[in-house]
Coordinates of C-alpha atoms in Angstrom, one line a residue:
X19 CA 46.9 150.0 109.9
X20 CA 46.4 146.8 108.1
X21 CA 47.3 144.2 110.3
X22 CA 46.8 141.1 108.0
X23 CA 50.1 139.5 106.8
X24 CA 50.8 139.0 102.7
X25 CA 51.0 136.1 101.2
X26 CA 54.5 136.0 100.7
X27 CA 55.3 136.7 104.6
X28 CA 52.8 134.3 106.2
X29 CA 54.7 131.8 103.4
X30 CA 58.4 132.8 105.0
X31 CA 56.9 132.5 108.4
X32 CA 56.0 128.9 108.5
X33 CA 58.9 127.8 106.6
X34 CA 61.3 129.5 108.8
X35 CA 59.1 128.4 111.7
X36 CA 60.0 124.8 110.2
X37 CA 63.7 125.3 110.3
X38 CA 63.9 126.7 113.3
X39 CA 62.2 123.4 114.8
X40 CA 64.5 121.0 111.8
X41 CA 67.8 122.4 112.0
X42 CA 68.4 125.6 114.7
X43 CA 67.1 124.8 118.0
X44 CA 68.8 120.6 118.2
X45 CA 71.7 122.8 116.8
X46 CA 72.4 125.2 119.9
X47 CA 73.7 122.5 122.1
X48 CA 76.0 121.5 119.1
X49 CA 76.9 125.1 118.4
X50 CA 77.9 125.2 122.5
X51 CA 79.7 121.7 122.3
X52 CA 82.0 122.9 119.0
X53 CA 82.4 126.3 120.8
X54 CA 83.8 124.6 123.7
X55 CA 86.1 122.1 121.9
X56 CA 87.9 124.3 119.7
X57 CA 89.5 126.1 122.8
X58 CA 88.5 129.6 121.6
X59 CA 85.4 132.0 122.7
X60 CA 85.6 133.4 119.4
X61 CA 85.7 130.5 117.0
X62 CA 83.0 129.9 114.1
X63 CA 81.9 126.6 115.1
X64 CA 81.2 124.5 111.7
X65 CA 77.6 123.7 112.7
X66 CA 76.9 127.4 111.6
X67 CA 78.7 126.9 107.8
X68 CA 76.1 124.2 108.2
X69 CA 72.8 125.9 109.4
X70 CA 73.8 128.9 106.6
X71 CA 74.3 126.8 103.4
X72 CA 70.5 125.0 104.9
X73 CA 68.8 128.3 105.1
X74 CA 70.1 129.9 101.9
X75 CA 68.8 126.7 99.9
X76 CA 65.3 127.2 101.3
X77 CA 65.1 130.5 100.4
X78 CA 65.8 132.2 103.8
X79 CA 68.8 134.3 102.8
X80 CA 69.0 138.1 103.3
X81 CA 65.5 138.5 104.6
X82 CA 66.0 141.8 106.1
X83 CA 66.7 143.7 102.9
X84 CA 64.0 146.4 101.7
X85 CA 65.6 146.8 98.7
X86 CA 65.6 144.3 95.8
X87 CA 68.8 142.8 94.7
X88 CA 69.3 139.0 92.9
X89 CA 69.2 137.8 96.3
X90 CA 66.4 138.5 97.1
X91 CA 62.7 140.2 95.9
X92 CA 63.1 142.6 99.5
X93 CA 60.4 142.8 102.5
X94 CA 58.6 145.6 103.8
X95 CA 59.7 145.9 107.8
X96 CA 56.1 145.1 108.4
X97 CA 56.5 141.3 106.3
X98 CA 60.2 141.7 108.0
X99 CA 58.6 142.1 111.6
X100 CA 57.3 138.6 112.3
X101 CA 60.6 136.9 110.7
X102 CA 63.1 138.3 112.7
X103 CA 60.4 137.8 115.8
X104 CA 61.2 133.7 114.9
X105 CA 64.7 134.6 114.5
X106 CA 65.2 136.1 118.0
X107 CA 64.3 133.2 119.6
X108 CA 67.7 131.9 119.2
X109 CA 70.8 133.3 119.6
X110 CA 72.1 131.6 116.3
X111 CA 69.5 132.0 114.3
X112 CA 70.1 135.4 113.0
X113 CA 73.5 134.2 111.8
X114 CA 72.3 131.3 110.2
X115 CA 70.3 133.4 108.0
X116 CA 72.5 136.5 107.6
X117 CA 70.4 138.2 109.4
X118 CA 72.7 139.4 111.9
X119 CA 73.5 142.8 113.6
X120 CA 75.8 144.9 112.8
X121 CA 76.2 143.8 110.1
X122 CA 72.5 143.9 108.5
X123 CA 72.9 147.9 109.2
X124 CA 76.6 148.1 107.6
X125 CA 74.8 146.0 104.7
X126 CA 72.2 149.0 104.5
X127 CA 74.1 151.9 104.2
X128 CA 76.6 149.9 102.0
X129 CA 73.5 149.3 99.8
X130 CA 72.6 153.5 100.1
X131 CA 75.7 155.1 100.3
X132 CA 78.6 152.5 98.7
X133 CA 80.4 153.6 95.7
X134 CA 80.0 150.3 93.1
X135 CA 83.1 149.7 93.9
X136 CA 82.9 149.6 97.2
X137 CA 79.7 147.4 97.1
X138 CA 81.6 144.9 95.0
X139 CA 83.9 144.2 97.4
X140 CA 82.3 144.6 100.6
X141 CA 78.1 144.5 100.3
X142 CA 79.0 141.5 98.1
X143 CA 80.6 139.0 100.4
X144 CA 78.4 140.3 103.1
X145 CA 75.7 139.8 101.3
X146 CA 77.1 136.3 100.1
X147 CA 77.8 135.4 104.5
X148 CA 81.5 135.1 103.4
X149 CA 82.6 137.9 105.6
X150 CA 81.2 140.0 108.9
X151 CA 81.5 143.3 109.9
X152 CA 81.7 145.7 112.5
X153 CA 80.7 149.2 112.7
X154 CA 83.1 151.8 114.8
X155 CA 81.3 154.7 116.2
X156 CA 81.1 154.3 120.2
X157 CA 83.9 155.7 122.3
X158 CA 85.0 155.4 126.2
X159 CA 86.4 158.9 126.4
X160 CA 83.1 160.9 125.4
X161 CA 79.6 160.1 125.7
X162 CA 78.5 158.1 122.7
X163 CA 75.1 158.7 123.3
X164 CA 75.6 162.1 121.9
X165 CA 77.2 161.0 118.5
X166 CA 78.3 164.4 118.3
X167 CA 80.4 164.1 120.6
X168 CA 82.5 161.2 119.5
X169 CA 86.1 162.4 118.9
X170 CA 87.8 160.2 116.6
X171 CA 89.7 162.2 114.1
X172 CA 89.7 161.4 110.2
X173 CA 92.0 163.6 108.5
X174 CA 92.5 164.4 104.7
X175 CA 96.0 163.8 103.7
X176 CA 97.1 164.5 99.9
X177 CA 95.6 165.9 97.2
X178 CA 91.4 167.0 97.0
X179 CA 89.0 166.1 94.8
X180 CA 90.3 165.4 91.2
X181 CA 88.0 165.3 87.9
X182 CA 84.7 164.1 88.2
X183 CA 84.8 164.4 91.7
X184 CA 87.1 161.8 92.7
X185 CA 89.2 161.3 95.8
X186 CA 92.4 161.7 95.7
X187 CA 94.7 161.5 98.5
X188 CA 94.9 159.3 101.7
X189 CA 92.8 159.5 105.0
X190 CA 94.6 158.9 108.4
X191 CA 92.6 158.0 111.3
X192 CA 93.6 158.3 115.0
X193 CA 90.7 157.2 117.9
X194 CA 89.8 155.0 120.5
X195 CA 86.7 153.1 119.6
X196 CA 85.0 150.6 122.1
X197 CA 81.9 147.8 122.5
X198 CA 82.9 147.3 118.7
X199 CA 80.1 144.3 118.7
X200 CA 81.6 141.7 115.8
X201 CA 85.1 142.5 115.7
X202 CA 86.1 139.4 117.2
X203 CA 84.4 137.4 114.7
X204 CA 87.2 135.3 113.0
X205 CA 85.4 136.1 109.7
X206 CA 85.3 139.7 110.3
X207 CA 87.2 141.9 107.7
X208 CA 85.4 145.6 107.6
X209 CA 84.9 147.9 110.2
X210 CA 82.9 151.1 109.4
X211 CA 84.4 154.1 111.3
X212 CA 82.4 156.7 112.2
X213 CA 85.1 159.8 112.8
X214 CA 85.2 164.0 112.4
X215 CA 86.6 164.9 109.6
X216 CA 85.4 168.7 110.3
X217 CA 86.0 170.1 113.9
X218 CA 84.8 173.3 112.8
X219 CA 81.9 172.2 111.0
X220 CA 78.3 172.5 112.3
X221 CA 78.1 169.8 115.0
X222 CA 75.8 167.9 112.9
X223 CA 78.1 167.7 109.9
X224 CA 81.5 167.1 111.7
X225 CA 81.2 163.2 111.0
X226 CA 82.2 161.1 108.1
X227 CA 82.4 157.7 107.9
X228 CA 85.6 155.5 105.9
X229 CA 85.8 151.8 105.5
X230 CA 88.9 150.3 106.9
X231 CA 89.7 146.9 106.3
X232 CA 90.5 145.2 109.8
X233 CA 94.1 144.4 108.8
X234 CA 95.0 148.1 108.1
X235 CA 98.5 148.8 109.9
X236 CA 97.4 150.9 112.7
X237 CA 94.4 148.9 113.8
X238 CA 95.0 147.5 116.9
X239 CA 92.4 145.3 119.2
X240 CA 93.4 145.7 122.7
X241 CA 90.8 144.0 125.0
X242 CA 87.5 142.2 124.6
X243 CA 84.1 143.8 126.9
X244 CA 82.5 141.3 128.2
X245 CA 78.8 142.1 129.3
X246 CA 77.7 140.9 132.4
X247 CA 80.6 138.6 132.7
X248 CA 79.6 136.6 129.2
X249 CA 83.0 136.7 126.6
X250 CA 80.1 136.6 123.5
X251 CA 82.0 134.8 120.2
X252 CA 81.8 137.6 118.2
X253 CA 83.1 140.2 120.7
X254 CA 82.5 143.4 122.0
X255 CA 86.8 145.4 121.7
X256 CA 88.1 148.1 122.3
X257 CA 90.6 149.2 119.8
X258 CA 93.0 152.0 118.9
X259 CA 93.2 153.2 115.7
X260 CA 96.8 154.8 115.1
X261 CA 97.9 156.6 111.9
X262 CA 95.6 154.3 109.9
X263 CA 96.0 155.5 106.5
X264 CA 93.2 154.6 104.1
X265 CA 92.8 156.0 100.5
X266 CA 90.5 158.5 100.1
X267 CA 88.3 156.0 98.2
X268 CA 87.3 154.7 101.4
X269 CA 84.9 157.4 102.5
X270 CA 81.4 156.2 102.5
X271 CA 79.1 159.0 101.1
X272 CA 80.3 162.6 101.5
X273 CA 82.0 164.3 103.9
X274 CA 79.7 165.9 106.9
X275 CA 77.2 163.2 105.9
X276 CA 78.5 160.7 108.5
X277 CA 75.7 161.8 111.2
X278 CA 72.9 161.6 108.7
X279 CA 74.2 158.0 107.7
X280 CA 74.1 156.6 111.3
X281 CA 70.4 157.9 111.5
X282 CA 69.9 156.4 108.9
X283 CA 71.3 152.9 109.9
X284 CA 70.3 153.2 113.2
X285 CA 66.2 153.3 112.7
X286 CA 66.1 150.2 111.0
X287 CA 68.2 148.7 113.5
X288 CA 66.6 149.2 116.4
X289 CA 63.6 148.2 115.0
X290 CA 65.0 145.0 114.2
X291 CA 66.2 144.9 117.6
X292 CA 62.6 145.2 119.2
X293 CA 61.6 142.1 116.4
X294 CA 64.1 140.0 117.3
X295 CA 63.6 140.7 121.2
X296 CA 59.9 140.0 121.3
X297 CA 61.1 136.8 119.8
X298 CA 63.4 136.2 123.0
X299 CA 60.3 137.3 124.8
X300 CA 57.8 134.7 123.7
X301 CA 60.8 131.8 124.3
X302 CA 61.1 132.7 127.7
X303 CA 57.3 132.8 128.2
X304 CA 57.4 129.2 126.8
X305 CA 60.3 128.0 128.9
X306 CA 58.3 129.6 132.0
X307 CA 55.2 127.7 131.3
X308 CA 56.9 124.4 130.5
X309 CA 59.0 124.6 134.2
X310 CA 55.7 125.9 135.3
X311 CA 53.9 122.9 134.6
X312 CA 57.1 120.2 135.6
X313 CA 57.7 121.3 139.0
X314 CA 55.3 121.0 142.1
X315 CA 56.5 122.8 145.6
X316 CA 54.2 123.0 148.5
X317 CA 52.0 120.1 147.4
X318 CA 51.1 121.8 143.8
X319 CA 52.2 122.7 141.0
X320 CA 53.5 125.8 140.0
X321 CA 51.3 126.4 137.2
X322 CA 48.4 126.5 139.7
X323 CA 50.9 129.2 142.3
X324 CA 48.7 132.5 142.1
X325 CA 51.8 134.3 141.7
X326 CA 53.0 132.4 138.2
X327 CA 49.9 132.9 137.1
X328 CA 50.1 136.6 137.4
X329 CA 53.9 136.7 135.9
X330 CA 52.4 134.5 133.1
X331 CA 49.3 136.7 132.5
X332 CA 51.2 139.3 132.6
X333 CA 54.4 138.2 130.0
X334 CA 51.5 137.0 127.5
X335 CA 50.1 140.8 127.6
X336 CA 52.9 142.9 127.5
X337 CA 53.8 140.3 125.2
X338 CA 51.6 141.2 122.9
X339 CA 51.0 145.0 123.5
X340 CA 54.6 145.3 122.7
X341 CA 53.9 143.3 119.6
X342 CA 51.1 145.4 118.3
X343 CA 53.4 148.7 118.9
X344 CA 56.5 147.2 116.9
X345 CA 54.1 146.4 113.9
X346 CA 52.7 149.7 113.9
X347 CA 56.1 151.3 113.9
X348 CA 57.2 149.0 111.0
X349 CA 53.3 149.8 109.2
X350 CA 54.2 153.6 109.6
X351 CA 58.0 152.8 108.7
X352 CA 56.9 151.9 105.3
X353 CA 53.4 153.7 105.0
X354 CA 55.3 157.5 105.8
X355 CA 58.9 156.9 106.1
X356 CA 61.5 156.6 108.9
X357 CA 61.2 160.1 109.4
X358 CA 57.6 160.2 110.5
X359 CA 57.5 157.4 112.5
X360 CA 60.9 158.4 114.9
X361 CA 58.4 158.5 117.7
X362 CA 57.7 155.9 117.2
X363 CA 61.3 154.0 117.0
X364 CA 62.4 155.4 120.0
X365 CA 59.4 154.4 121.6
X366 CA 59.3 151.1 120.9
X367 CA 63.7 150.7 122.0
X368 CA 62.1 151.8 125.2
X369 CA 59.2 149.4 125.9
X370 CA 60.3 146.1 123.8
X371 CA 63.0 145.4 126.1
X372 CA 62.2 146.2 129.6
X373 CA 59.4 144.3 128.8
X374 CA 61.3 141.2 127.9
X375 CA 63.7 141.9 130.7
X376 CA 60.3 141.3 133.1
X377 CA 59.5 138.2 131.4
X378 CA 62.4 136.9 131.3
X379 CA 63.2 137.6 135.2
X380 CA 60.0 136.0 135.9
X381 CA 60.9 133.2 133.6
X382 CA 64.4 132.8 135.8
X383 CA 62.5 132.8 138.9
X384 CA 60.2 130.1 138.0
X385 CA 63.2 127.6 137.2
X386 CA 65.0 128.8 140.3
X387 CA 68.8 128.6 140.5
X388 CA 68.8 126.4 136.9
X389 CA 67.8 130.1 135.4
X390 CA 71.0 131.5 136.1
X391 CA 73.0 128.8 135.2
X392 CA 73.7 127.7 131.4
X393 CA 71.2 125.2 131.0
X394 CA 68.6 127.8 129.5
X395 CA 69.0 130.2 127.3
X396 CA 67.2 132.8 130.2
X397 CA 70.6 134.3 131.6
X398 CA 72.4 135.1 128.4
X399 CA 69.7 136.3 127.0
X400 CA 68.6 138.5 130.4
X401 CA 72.9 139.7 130.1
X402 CA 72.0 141.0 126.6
X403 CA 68.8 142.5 126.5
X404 CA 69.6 144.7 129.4
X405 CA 72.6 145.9 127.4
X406 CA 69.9 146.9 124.4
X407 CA 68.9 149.3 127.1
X408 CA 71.6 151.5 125.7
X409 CA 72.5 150.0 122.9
X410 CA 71.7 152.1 120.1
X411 CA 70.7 154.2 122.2
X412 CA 69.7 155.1 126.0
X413 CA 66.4 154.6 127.3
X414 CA 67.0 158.1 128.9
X415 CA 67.8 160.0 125.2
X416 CA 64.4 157.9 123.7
X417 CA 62.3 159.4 126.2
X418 CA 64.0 162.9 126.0
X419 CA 63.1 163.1 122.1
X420 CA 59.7 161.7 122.3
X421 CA 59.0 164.5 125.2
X422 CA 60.7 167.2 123.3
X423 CA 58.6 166.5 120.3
X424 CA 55.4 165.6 122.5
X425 CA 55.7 168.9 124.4
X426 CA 56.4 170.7 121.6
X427 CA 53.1 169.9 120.3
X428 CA 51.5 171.9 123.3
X429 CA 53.4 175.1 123.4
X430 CA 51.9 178.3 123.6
X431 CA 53.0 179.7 120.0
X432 CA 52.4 176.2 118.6
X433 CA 48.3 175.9 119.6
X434 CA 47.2 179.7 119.0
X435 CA 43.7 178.8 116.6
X436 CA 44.5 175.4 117.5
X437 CA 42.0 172.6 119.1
X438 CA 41.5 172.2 123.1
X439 CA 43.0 169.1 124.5

């Protein structure tokens, strides 16, 4: 692996290192105060309209995009990898530089899978930060960790495929879909379902996917999830979908290829995930250190308490090991392919944030009751990086591929004329 960074990303790095100091972090508290005033947790305070039209006019627009498009020339995930790291240090951030889950994934497959017309009048205004998006796969009657298992139906209705191959006809969609992150969003206006449009089909190639426009007839929103007791602005619903009918134009690749297509949004995103966390990570460590240093109990100061030393050794390791794993996966992402490096992926979603999670816990018990209140960033951030532990998915299905394909390296049939361990 080459660890040095290019030119281009060590350039991106301190000028988004810059704004982040000039314009994101004095605008949190202005974010929370407009929040607040408007009345509604799910407003778009204006300070974010602002912080957008700053970073697109230094150049950081779009950053996450592999591919090259006139917005921008595209980064490898490994010149990605230390960007989104500044980026997770804020909650906003991401946003700011539309940057943002979900809808950097929904921008990806929209990019790989979208009809042109579908990418002019979706990928563009996403790509543009005019609208968000949501993506519609998880449901509370099945478990979603097992996609194959999710049970929304999306059926033909009218008509097949006409000359050339188009669609003809309608699709109606009935489901229940839930922790739809973004749908709440006042400028959301996509979701991406993820449904079976084949019962009978092979499990893998049950699942389409069809873009629905959030005011389709049918779509209804019936509660907001909030996680750990936070209401976050850009929601987590629950909805119904009931008799939505969509033209057939709306399906997103081919039918069947619905599972593939989530793979294939999914690796990306949970790297980005792990980026953005070891971001949160090193924020917390600094917070730690900083109340380590301003507070003296028992006739010291912390910073000289055996035990915050430990917790701070400790963060700046893990820290770090976690780090150098990420940067490998996002080396191999681009050296050998998603593919090759899925060990790598899942291992990583496992590591990145229990290790933040320990930091971060340290980091709350180092300010005392003020880290569970809102005065730091520590408890929000704590609330959602313990939901990453399933997000996209469970700790528990990481480890069980990585074993499966670890062990299957040793079995009996696999090392005949093979090499001792």
């Amino acid at each position: 692996m080459e660890f040095s960074l290019s030119a281009r990303c060590q350039e991106l790095q301190e000028k988004l290192t810059q704004f982040m100091d000039d314009h994101v972090y004095p605008a949190e508290a202005v974010y929370e105060e407009q929040l607040a005033a408007s009345g509604d947790p799910h407003s778009h305070p204006e300070v974010l309209e602002d912080l957008k039209a700053e970073a697109r006019r230094q150049g950081l627009w779009n950053l996450f995009l592999p591919h090259k498009t006139e917005w921008t020339d595209g980064l490898s995930n490994i010149d990605y990898a230390p960007l989104a790291e500044i980026m997770g240090r804020s909650s906003i951030a991401p946003e700011a530089c539309n940057c943002n889950a979900p809808d950097t994934g929904n921008m990806e497959i929209l990019t790989m899978f979208g009809t042109p017309e579908q990418q002019e009048q979706w990928l563009h205004p996403l790509l543009e930060g005019e609208i968000r998006s949501a993506f519609a796969m998880t449901e509370p009657a099945v478990a979603s960790s097992d996609a194959t298992n999710i049970a929304c139906s999306i059926r033909r209705d009218g008509g097949a495929r006409g000359s050339g191959g188009a669609p003809q006809g309608d699709y109606v969609i009935n489901g229940r879909k839930w922790f739809i992150s973004g749908a709440l969003h006042p400028h959301c206006k996509l979701l991406i379902v993820m449904g079976k449009t084949d019962f009978d089909a092979p499990p893998h190639r049950q699942q389409s996917m069809v873009l629905v426009p959030m005011d389709t007839p049918g779509v209804t929103i019936l509660r907001n999830m909030h996680v750990f007791g936070y209401d976050d602005a850009e929601g987590h619903v629950e909805l119904t979908l009931e008799d939505v009918r969509v033209p057939a134009s709306s399906l997103l690749g081919e039918e069947g290829g619905g599972f593939a297509m989530a793979q294939a949004r999914l690796g990306p995103g949970r790297i980005h995930h792990c980026m953005r966390t070891i971001g949160a990570a090193e924020r917390a460590l600094a917070l730690m250190c900083q109340r380590a240093h301003a507070r003296s109990p028992f006739g010291k100061p912390l910073a000289e308490q055996g035990v915050v030393q430990t917790w701070v050794a400790d963060a700046r390791m893990n820290i770090d090991q976690a780090r150098l794993y990420t940067l490998y996966t996002a080396w191999l992402m681009d050296t050998a392919g998603n593919q090759a490096a899925r060990n790598e992926i899942s291992g990583i979603k496992v590591v990145v944030p229990n290790m933040a999670l320990e930091v971060i816990d340290n980091a709350m018990q180092t300010h005392g009751a003020m880290g569970v209140s809102q005065d730091t960033p520590l408890a929000r951030t704590y609330a959602w990086i313990r939901a990453l532990r399933f997000a996209d998915g469970p700790d528990e299905v990481h480890r069980m591929a990585i074993a499966r394909r670890e062990l299957r390296r040793w079995a009996p049939d696999q090392r005949a004329g093979g090499s001792a361990p």
